[in-house]
Amino acid sequence: MMMKNFPSSPLNNNQTQNHIRDRNNKKYSSWLSAVPLRFSLRGYGFCMATLFLFCFGSLVYQLNGGPPTILLDIRQYLDSMVAWPGRSLVSQNGQPQQVKKKHPPHCATSGESTFQDDHGPPVARVLPFPSQVVYNRVGKCGSRTVLILLRLLSEKHQFNLVSSEIHNRTRLTKHEQVDLIKNISNMPQPFLYTRHVHFLNFTRFRVEEPVYINIIRDPINRFLSNYFFRRFGDWRGEQNHLIRTPGMKDDERYLDINVCILENYPECSNPRMFYIIPYFCGQHPQCREPGVWALERAKQNVLENYLLVGILEELEDVLLLLERLLPHFFSGVLNIYKSPDYKKAGNMTGTVRKHTPTLEALQVLYHRMRYEYDFYGFVRDQFHLAKKKIGLKSASRPSAYSHDFLRDLVLRTPEPMAEEDDEEEEEEEEEEAQDTTLEDAASWLVNP
């Protein structure tokens, strides 16, 4: 029996094609079902590696002030892949299109790339903290000695030292305060600004407060140094005092300091004797009046606004603390201070013709400076406390006197001879006693 071959019908063809499509779909679906699993693990690892590189790059960026070189190279490579100079791309109409490299305004167009094109912008300089320091130096408290050190340190550590040449404008009007604060705030950082000026309250004018430092000394020593410096200058030149005080007459220039003190000349009495406290009290008019209000405000400012206030009698310890607290400015300062070249220059700042007043005059000075001595004792205690907190061990020279010494001067001062017919033996005894007492007073005074 023969079988008859029937031509294939459309129905059979459709069934065959559907069968083939279903079989292929199953095969592809089984293959794709395994692919996502493999790619998901690889993709997860790629994402984690990318995240790690991003975090590491961000950390390096923040620490160095700019992106690392590897990130710049990756970016340059990706940019070149997107639009390589001379690379032919196909436009929408099917015609080849030449891609031209776009140059920023600062780039060279002559075919040679600049350093900034290859490496990006220069890395910003990381500023030290603090980067703004103000030294409102007190007159005749070793400021010229410290200035010599600062000039050498500024060259070594590359910070901006701005030393004002204005010496006779310590009290400013409100307008002058605003101008000075604005000028200080706009200085290139890091900087150290120094000037003879009373404390400026930056926060009062809503400006960021800089770090204050200062140095003071025993009030009587400071007064004596200033008294003779105005008249006779220092060892830098014999005629410097004539330039500084050209209008001073010879009667005033050669006025005996004991006469000035005991006869209550304006230069040797208040308010001119009230000198150190206003530098820390501030620009308030009441800061110029000797009293408890100015004293307490000066103490408060020392505690709240000054990083360090040292005393000249322990200058080496002051420099050690500054080196520890402000290393970006004062690192290596002691090596410079102890060098022979600096010693030679520093010795030229000593005041000439300075001598000790009588014991009676010293006691009068101490009584007029009782607020100054209260503040000096407070600063000295705070300075010693700062040394103790920082663990500084140094060979500080102990004080050669106490304030009780001045209170007892009158009891130790011999009475002057009242009659001319006294015996020579009594005169010799009195002179020996007076010489011994003057030696004690002279040993108390500190040069420069």
Short mmCIF file of C-alpha atoms in Angstrom, two decimals:
data_model
loop_
_atom_site.label_atom_id
_atom_site.label_comp_id
_atom_site.label_asym_id
_atom_site.label_seq_id
_atom_site.Cartn_x
_atom_site.Cartn_y
_atom_site.Cartn_z
CA MET A 1 0.00 0.00 0.00
CA MET A 2 1.47 3.21 -1.07
CA MET A 3 1.37 6.36 1.03
CA LYS A 4 0.41 9.53 -0.63
CA ASN A 5 2.50 12.58 -0.10
CA PHE A 6 0.48 15.66 0.66
CA PRO A 7 1.91 19.08 0.24
CA SER A 8 2.72 20.86 3.42
CA SER A 9 -0.05 23.05 4.65
CA PRO A 10 0.33 26.52 6.25
CA LEU A 11 -0.87 25.09 9.52
CA ASN A 12 1.91 22.53 9.66
CA ASN A 13 4.52 25.16 8.80
CA ASN A 14 3.37 27.42 11.61
CA GLN A 15 3.48 24.59 14.09
CA THR A 16 7.03 23.70 13.06
CA GLN A 17 8.26 27.31 13.37
CA ASN A 18 6.64 27.73 16.78
CA HIS A 19 8.26 24.53 17.97
CA ILE A 20 11.68 25.71 16.86
CA ARG A 21 11.20 29.16 18.48
CA ASP A 22 10.14 27.61 21.79
CA ARG A 23 13.16 25.33 21.79
CA ASN A 24 15.52 28.24 21.11
CA ASN A 25 13.90 30.36 23.80
CA LYS A 26 14.40 27.60 26.34
CA LYS A 27 18.04 27.23 25.32
CA TYR A 28 18.68 31.01 25.56
CA SER A 29 16.81 31.31 28.82
CA SER A 30 18.84 28.53 30.38
CA TRP A 31 22.07 30.23 29.21
CA LEU A 32 21.03 33.69 30.40
CA SER A 33 19.92 32.34 33.76
CA ALA A 34 23.53 31.48 34.59
CA VAL A 35 25.01 34.67 33.18
CA PRO A 36 23.54 37.18 35.69
CA LEU A 37 24.87 35.15 38.60
CA ARG A 38 28.41 35.21 37.27
CA PHE A 39 28.26 38.88 36.32
CA SER A 40 26.64 39.89 39.59
CA LEU A 41 29.61 38.60 41.62
CA ARG A 42 32.09 40.22 39.29
CA GLY A 43 30.10 43.41 39.19
CA TYR A 44 29.88 43.47 42.97
CA GLY A 45 33.65 43.20 43.23
CA PHE A 46 34.10 45.91 40.62
CA CYS A 47 31.74 48.24 42.48
CA MET A 48 33.50 47.65 45.79
CA ALA A 49 36.89 48.29 44.20
CA THR A 50 35.58 51.47 42.61
CA LEU A 51 34.15 52.63 45.93
CA PHE A 52 37.45 51.96 47.68
CA LEU A 53 39.38 53.92 45.07
CA PHE A 54 36.92 56.78 45.36
CA CYS A 55 37.21 56.92 49.16
CA PHE A 56 41.00 56.64 49.01
CA GLY A 57 41.19 59.37 46.40
CA SER A 58 38.92 61.62 48.44
CA LEU A 59 41.11 61.14 51.50
CA VAL A 60 44.28 61.99 49.57
CA TYR A 61 42.49 64.97 48.02
CA GLN A 62 41.57 66.38 51.42
CA LEU A 63 44.99 65.80 52.97
CA ASN A 64 47.04 67.21 50.11
CA GLY A 65 44.68 69.93 49.02
CA GLY A 66 44.27 68.52 45.51
CA PRO A 67 43.51 65.33 43.54
CA PRO A 68 46.18 62.59 43.38
CA THR A 69 48.14 62.15 40.17
CA ILE A 70 46.60 58.76 39.40
CA LEU A 71 43.10 60.22 39.31
CA LEU A 72 44.28 62.98 37.00
CA ASP A 73 45.83 60.36 34.69
CA ILE A 74 42.63 58.30 34.67
CA ARG A 75 40.58 61.37 33.87
CA GLN A 76 42.93 62.34 31.05
CA TYR A 77 42.75 58.82 29.63
CA LEU A 78 38.93 58.78 29.70
CA ASP A 79 38.78 62.19 28.07
CA SER A 80 41.08 60.99 25.31
CA MET A 81 38.89 57.95 24.72
CA VAL A 82 35.81 60.13 24.35
CA ALA A 83 37.32 62.66 21.99
CA TRP A 84 40.84 61.85 20.84
CA PRO A 85 42.40 64.54 18.66
CA GLY A 86 42.12 63.51 15.03
CA ARG A 87 39.71 60.68 15.70
CA SER A 88 37.01 60.19 13.00
CA LEU A 89 33.45 59.79 14.22
CA VAL A 90 30.36 59.11 12.14
CA SER A 91 27.69 61.76 12.11
CA GLN A 92 23.99 61.17 11.90
CA ASN A 93 23.98 61.55 8.12
CA GLY A 94 26.62 58.85 7.71
CA GLN A 95 29.47 61.24 6.82
CA PRO A 96 32.77 61.08 8.68
CA GLN A 97 33.26 63.92 11.15
CA GLN A 98 36.64 65.18 12.43
CA VAL A 99 36.78 65.79 16.17
CA LYS A 100 38.80 68.85 17.13
CA LYS A 101 40.39 69.25 20.52
CA LYS A 102 38.94 72.11 22.56
CA HIS A 103 41.46 74.26 24.37
CA PRO A 104 40.56 76.14 27.52
CA PRO A 105 41.47 79.83 27.54
CA HIS A 106 44.68 79.24 29.50
CA CYS A 107 45.98 76.43 27.26
CA ALA A 108 48.54 76.80 24.53
CA THR A 109 47.19 76.32 21.00
CA SER A 110 50.50 75.91 19.18
CA GLY A 111 50.54 72.14 19.62
CA GLU A 112 52.49 72.16 22.88
CA SER A 113 50.61 71.48 26.09
CA THR A 114 51.33 73.42 29.26
CA PHE A 115 52.15 71.97 32.67
CA GLN A 116 48.64 72.74 33.85
CA ASP A 117 47.17 70.82 30.89
CA ASP A 118 49.16 67.71 31.76
CA HIS A 119 49.03 67.84 35.55
CA GLY A 120 46.03 69.98 36.41
CA PRO A 121 46.04 73.07 38.62
CA PRO A 122 48.83 73.44 41.23
CA VAL A 123 48.15 71.89 44.60
CA ALA A 124 46.92 74.47 47.09
CA ARG A 125 49.24 75.15 50.03
CA VAL A 126 48.05 73.64 53.29
CA LEU A 127 48.04 76.43 55.88
CA PRO A 128 49.28 75.73 59.41
CA PHE A 129 46.96 76.15 62.35
CA PRO A 130 46.85 78.79 63.61
CA SER A 131 47.82 80.80 60.53
CA GLN A 132 47.06 84.28 61.94
CA VAL A 133 49.18 85.53 64.84
CA VAL A 134 49.22 89.03 66.34
CA TYR A 135 51.99 90.24 68.65
CA ASN A 136 50.84 93.59 70.09
CA ARG A 137 54.22 94.15 71.65
CA VAL A 138 54.60 96.19 74.84
CA GLY A 139 57.25 98.90 74.68
CA LYS A 140 60.62 98.15 76.32
CA CYS A 141 59.73 94.54 77.06
CA GLY A 142 62.28 92.88 74.81
CA SER A 143 60.28 93.49 71.63
CA ARG A 144 63.28 94.58 69.57
CA THR A 145 65.11 91.44 70.64
CA VAL A 146 62.17 89.27 69.58
CA LEU A 147 61.83 91.17 66.28
CA ILE A 148 65.36 90.20 65.29
CA LEU A 149 64.44 86.56 65.91
CA LEU A 150 61.19 86.89 63.95
CA ARG A 151 62.96 88.30 60.89
CA LEU A 152 65.29 85.30 60.83
CA LEU A 153 62.44 82.85 61.46
CA SER A 154 60.26 84.32 58.70
CA GLU A 155 62.98 83.62 56.16
CA LYS A 156 63.46 80.11 57.49
CA HIS A 157 59.79 79.07 57.69
CA GLN A 158 58.39 81.21 54.86
CA PHE A 159 55.66 83.06 56.75
CA ASN A 160 54.73 86.70 56.27
CA LEU A 161 56.15 88.97 58.96
CA VAL A 162 54.44 92.36 58.98
CA SER A 163 56.05 94.79 61.43
CA SER A 164 54.37 98.17 61.70
CA GLU A 165 56.57 101.24 61.92
CA ILE A 166 53.90 103.13 63.89
CA HIS A 167 55.12 103.44 67.48
CA ASN A 168 53.05 106.25 68.98
CA ARG A 169 49.47 105.25 68.08
CA THR A 170 48.46 102.63 70.64
CA ARG A 171 44.97 104.05 71.22
CA LEU A 172 42.73 104.05 68.16
CA THR A 173 39.37 105.51 67.26
CA LYS A 174 36.58 103.15 66.20
CA HIS A 175 37.18 103.99 62.54
CA GLU A 176 40.91 103.32 62.91
CA GLN A 177 40.16 100.01 64.62
CA VAL A 178 37.96 98.90 61.71
CA ASP A 179 40.60 99.83 59.15
CA LEU A 180 43.41 98.07 61.03
CA ILE A 181 41.34 94.92 61.62
CA LYS A 182 40.40 94.84 57.93
CA ASN A 183 44.03 95.22 56.87
CA ILE A 184 45.18 92.47 59.23
CA SER A 185 42.44 90.06 58.11
CA ASN A 186 43.31 90.53 54.42
CA MET A 187 47.01 89.73 54.84
CA PRO A 188 48.33 86.62 53.01
CA GLN A 189 48.41 83.68 55.40
CA PRO A 190 50.28 82.45 57.31
CA PHE A 191 51.30 85.77 58.83
CA LEU A 192 52.56 87.27 62.07
CA TYR A 193 51.62 90.90 62.58
CA THR A 194 53.36 92.99 65.22
CA ARG A 195 52.82 96.56 66.38
CA HIS A 196 52.77 98.70 69.53
CA VAL A 197 48.99 98.81 69.92
CA HIS A 198 46.48 98.09 72.66
CA PHE A 199 44.39 94.93 72.39
CA LEU A 200 41.92 94.86 69.48
CA ASN A 201 38.68 92.93 69.88
CA PHE A 202 38.14 91.36 66.43
CA THR A 203 34.90 89.60 67.43
CA ARG A 204 33.31 92.94 68.27
CA PHE A 205 33.41 93.71 64.54
CA ARG A 206 32.39 90.14 63.59
CA VAL A 207 35.82 89.19 62.30
CA GLU A 208 37.64 85.96 63.08
CA GLU A 209 39.90 86.43 66.10
CA PRO A 210 43.61 85.80 65.49
CA VAL A 211 45.94 84.21 68.02
CA TYR A 212 47.53 86.77 70.37
CA ILE A 213 50.95 86.48 71.99
CA ASN A 214 52.93 88.97 74.10
CA ILE A 215 55.79 89.45 76.57
CA ILE A 216 55.97 91.74 79.60
CA ARG A 217 58.59 92.46 82.23
CA ASP A 218 58.95 93.81 85.76
CA PRO A 219 57.18 97.23 85.70
CA ILE A 220 59.98 99.21 87.36
CA ASN A 221 62.58 97.67 85.07
CA ARG A 222 60.44 98.57 82.08
CA PHE A 223 60.03 102.16 83.28
CA LEU A 224 63.76 102.63 83.88
CA SER A 225 64.65 101.18 80.50
CA ASN A 226 62.19 103.50 78.76
CA TYR A 227 63.32 106.56 80.76
CA PHE A 228 66.95 106.26 79.74
CA PHE A 229 66.26 104.98 76.23
CA ARG A 230 64.27 108.10 75.35
CA ARG A 231 67.21 110.23 76.47
CA PHE A 232 70.28 108.29 75.41
CA GLY A 233 69.19 105.50 73.06
CA ASP A 234 70.95 102.13 72.86
CA TRP A 235 74.24 100.70 71.68
CA ARG A 236 73.18 100.67 68.01
CA GLY A 237 74.18 104.32 67.60
CA GLU A 238 75.19 107.31 69.65
CA GLN A 239 72.78 109.67 67.89
CA ASN A 240 69.64 107.48 67.81
CA HIS A 241 68.15 109.21 70.83
CA LEU A 242 68.49 112.60 69.14
CA ILE A 243 66.51 111.32 66.17
CA ARG A 244 63.83 109.74 68.36
CA THR A 245 63.34 112.78 70.64
CA PRO A 246 64.60 115.82 68.67
CA GLY A 247 62.45 118.28 70.62
CA MET A 248 63.74 117.28 74.05
CA LYS A 249 65.71 120.06 75.73
CA ASP A 250 68.92 119.39 77.59
CA ASP A 251 67.30 120.22 80.95
CA GLU A 252 64.79 117.42 80.39
CA ARG A 253 67.26 115.05 78.77
CA TYR A 254 69.70 115.18 81.67
CA LEU A 255 67.05 115.37 84.40
CA ASP A 256 68.05 113.18 87.33
CA ILE A 257 65.62 110.27 87.63
CA ASN A 258 65.39 110.64 91.40
CA VAL A 259 64.24 114.25 91.02
CA CYS A 260 61.71 113.16 88.40
CA ILE A 261 60.24 110.53 90.73
CA LEU A 262 60.35 112.29 94.07
CA GLU A 263 59.16 115.66 92.74
CA ASN A 264 56.33 113.98 90.84
CA TYR A 265 57.16 115.05 87.29
CA PRO A 266 54.48 114.03 84.74
CA GLU A 267 56.79 111.47 83.12
CA CYS A 268 57.30 109.73 86.45
CA SER A 269 53.74 109.74 87.77
CA ASN A 270 50.30 108.46 86.82
CA PRO A 271 48.64 108.06 84.39
CA ARG A 272 51.86 107.68 82.38
CA MET A 273 53.08 105.08 84.85
CA PHE A 274 49.96 103.02 84.02
CA TYR A 275 51.46 101.51 80.89
CA ILE A 276 51.36 97.69 80.65
CA ILE A 277 47.74 97.02 81.60
CA PRO A 278 46.14 99.04 78.73
CA TYR A 279 47.92 96.79 76.20
CA PHE A 280 45.78 93.91 77.47
CA CYS A 281 42.68 95.78 78.61
CA GLY A 282 41.88 97.12 75.14
CA GLN A 283 40.63 100.26 73.43
CA HIS A 284 37.91 101.17 75.95
CA PRO A 285 38.49 104.68 77.40
CA GLN A 286 38.35 103.30 80.94
CA CYS A 287 41.32 101.06 80.15
CA ARG A 288 43.55 104.14 80.39
CA GLU A 289 42.50 104.96 83.96
CA PRO A 290 44.49 103.26 86.73
CA GLY A 291 42.07 101.14 88.71
CA VAL A 292 40.54 97.75 89.41
CA TRP A 293 38.23 97.78 86.37
CA ALA A 294 41.07 97.98 83.86
CA LEU A 295 43.12 95.47 85.85
CA GLU A 296 40.37 92.84 85.90
CA ARG A 297 39.52 93.30 82.24
CA ALA A 298 43.17 92.88 81.29
CA LYS A 299 43.33 89.63 83.28
CA GLN A 300 40.17 88.38 81.58
CA ASN A 301 41.58 89.09 78.12
CA VAL A 302 44.79 87.23 78.97
CA LEU A 303 42.78 84.15 79.90
CA GLU A 304 40.35 84.28 76.96
CA ASN A 305 42.26 85.77 74.01
CA TYR A 306 45.99 85.14 74.46
CA LEU A 307 47.71 81.90 73.60
CA LEU A 308 50.73 82.92 75.68
CA VAL A 309 51.94 85.92 77.66
CA GLY A 310 55.52 85.41 78.80
CA ILE A 311 57.85 87.37 81.05
CA LEU A 312 61.14 88.78 79.84
CA GLU A 313 63.02 87.60 82.93
CA GLU A 314 62.51 84.01 81.64
CA LEU A 315 62.91 84.67 77.92
CA GLU A 316 64.42 81.28 77.08
CA ASP A 317 61.41 79.54 78.60
CA VAL A 318 59.11 81.85 76.63
CA LEU A 319 60.85 80.84 73.41
CA LEU A 320 60.61 77.17 74.35
CA LEU A 321 56.87 77.47 74.89
CA LEU A 322 56.38 79.38 71.64
CA GLU A 323 58.34 76.70 69.80
CA ARG A 324 56.06 74.06 71.29
CA LEU A 325 52.78 75.94 70.75
CA LEU A 326 53.52 77.56 67.35
CA PRO A 327 56.04 75.27 65.62
CA HIS A 328 55.25 76.63 62.14
CA PHE A 329 56.50 80.03 63.29
CA PHE A 330 59.06 79.39 66.07
CA SER A 331 60.64 76.02 65.30
CA GLY A 332 64.39 76.25 65.93
CA VAL A 333 64.15 79.63 67.66
CA LEU A 334 66.41 78.62 70.56
CA ASN A 335 69.20 77.56 68.22
CA ILE A 336 69.09 81.01 66.63
CA TYR A 337 68.84 82.75 70.01
CA LYS A 338 71.96 80.98 71.31
CA SER A 339 74.00 81.43 68.15
CA PRO A 340 77.02 83.80 68.32
CA ASP A 341 75.77 85.94 65.42
CA TYR A 342 72.47 86.63 67.15
CA LYS A 343 74.16 87.36 70.48
CA LYS A 344 76.25 90.00 68.77
CA ALA A 345 73.18 91.66 67.25
CA GLY A 346 71.04 91.26 70.37
CA ASN A 347 73.57 92.97 72.62
CA MET A 348 73.22 96.15 70.58
CA THR A 349 69.64 96.66 71.82
CA GLY A 350 70.66 97.33 75.43
CA THR A 351 69.86 100.80 76.80
CA VAL A 352 72.89 102.96 77.63
CA ARG A 353 73.52 105.12 80.72
CA LYS A 354 70.91 103.27 82.76
CA HIS A 355 71.48 103.36 86.50
CA THR A 356 69.60 102.57 89.68
CA PRO A 357 67.47 105.18 91.46
CA THR A 358 67.70 105.66 95.20
CA LEU A 359 65.87 103.28 97.50
CA GLU A 360 63.31 105.92 98.41
CA ALA A 361 62.57 106.56 94.74
CA LEU A 362 62.17 102.81 94.11
CA GLN A 363 59.60 102.50 96.85
CA VAL A 364 57.64 105.49 95.49
CA LEU A 365 57.66 103.86 92.07
CA TYR A 366 56.38 100.60 93.47
CA HIS A 367 53.52 102.36 95.24
CA ARG A 368 52.50 104.15 92.03
CA MET A 369 52.68 100.88 90.09
CA ARG A 370 50.71 98.70 92.48
CA TYR A 371 48.15 97.77 89.77
CA GLU A 372 50.93 97.04 87.30
CA TYR A 373 52.60 94.75 89.83
CA ASP A 374 49.31 92.99 90.53
CA PHE A 375 48.96 92.27 86.81
CA TYR A 376 52.61 91.28 86.47
CA GLY A 377 52.26 88.75 89.30
CA PHE A 378 49.11 87.33 87.67
CA VAL A 379 50.83 86.91 84.30
CA ARG A 380 53.89 85.33 85.91
CA ASP A 381 51.70 82.77 87.72
CA GLN A 382 49.83 81.94 84.49
CA PHE A 383 53.11 81.56 82.64
CA HIS A 384 54.48 79.16 85.23
CA LEU A 385 51.21 77.23 85.11
CA ALA A 386 51.51 76.92 81.31
CA LYS A 387 55.04 75.55 81.70
CA LYS A 388 53.82 73.01 84.22
CA LYS A 389 50.91 71.88 82.02
CA ILE A 390 53.11 71.34 78.99
CA GLY A 391 55.73 69.50 81.02
CA LEU A 392 58.46 72.00 80.33
CA LYS A 393 61.54 71.56 82.46
CA SER A 394 64.03 74.35 82.10
CA ALA A 395 66.65 76.12 84.16
CA SER A 396 64.64 79.23 84.97
CA ARG A 397 66.54 81.92 86.79
CA PRO A 398 64.83 82.44 90.15
CA SER A 399 63.67 85.91 90.98
CA ALA A 400 66.36 87.86 92.82
CA TYR A 401 63.88 89.86 94.81
CA SER A 402 60.45 89.93 96.37
CA HIS A 403 58.00 92.78 96.56
CA ASP A 404 58.50 92.86 100.30
CA PHE A 405 62.03 94.03 99.54
CA LEU A 406 60.67 97.32 98.22
CA ARG A 407 58.33 97.77 101.16
CA ASP A 408 61.25 97.44 103.55
CA LEU A 409 63.53 99.87 101.72
CA VAL A 410 62.71 102.82 103.93
CA LEU A 411 63.67 100.91 107.04
CA ARG A 412 67.03 100.05 105.51
CA THR A 413 67.78 103.52 104.12
CA PRO A 414 70.18 105.48 106.36
CA GLU A 415 69.21 108.96 107.49
CA PRO A 416 71.13 111.83 105.81
CA MET A 417 73.73 113.80 107.79
CA ALA A 418 72.09 116.81 109.49
CA GLU A 419 75.12 118.53 111.00
CA GLU A 420 78.50 119.29 109.49
CA ASP A 421 80.50 118.68 112.67
CA ASP A 422 79.73 114.91 112.82
CA GLU A 423 82.71 112.67 113.26
CA GLU A 424 84.34 111.07 110.18
CA GLU A 425 83.84 107.57 111.58
CA GLU A 426 80.07 107.99 111.57
CA GLU A 427 80.19 109.23 107.98
CA GLU A 428 82.20 106.19 106.86
CA GLU A 429 79.79 103.79 108.59
CA GLU A 430 76.78 105.44 106.94
CA GLU A 431 78.44 105.37 103.49
CA GLU A 432 79.27 101.67 103.84
CA ALA A 433 75.68 100.87 104.85
CA GLN A 434 74.30 102.88 101.94
CA ASP A 435 76.67 101.21 99.43
CA THR A 436 75.58 97.76 100.64
CA THR A 437 71.90 98.63 100.23
CA LEU A 438 72.43 100.09 96.74
CA GLU A 439 74.21 96.90 95.69
CA ASP A 440 71.13 94.91 96.72
CA ALA A 441 68.93 97.19 94.64
CA ALA A 442 71.27 97.03 91.65
CA SER A 443 71.31 93.25 91.75
CA TRP A 444 67.53 93.30 91.47
CA LEU A 445 67.50 95.27 88.23
CA VAL A 446 67.57 93.31 84.98
CA ASN A 447 69.34 94.61 81.90
CA PRO A 448 68.29 95.05 78.79
#
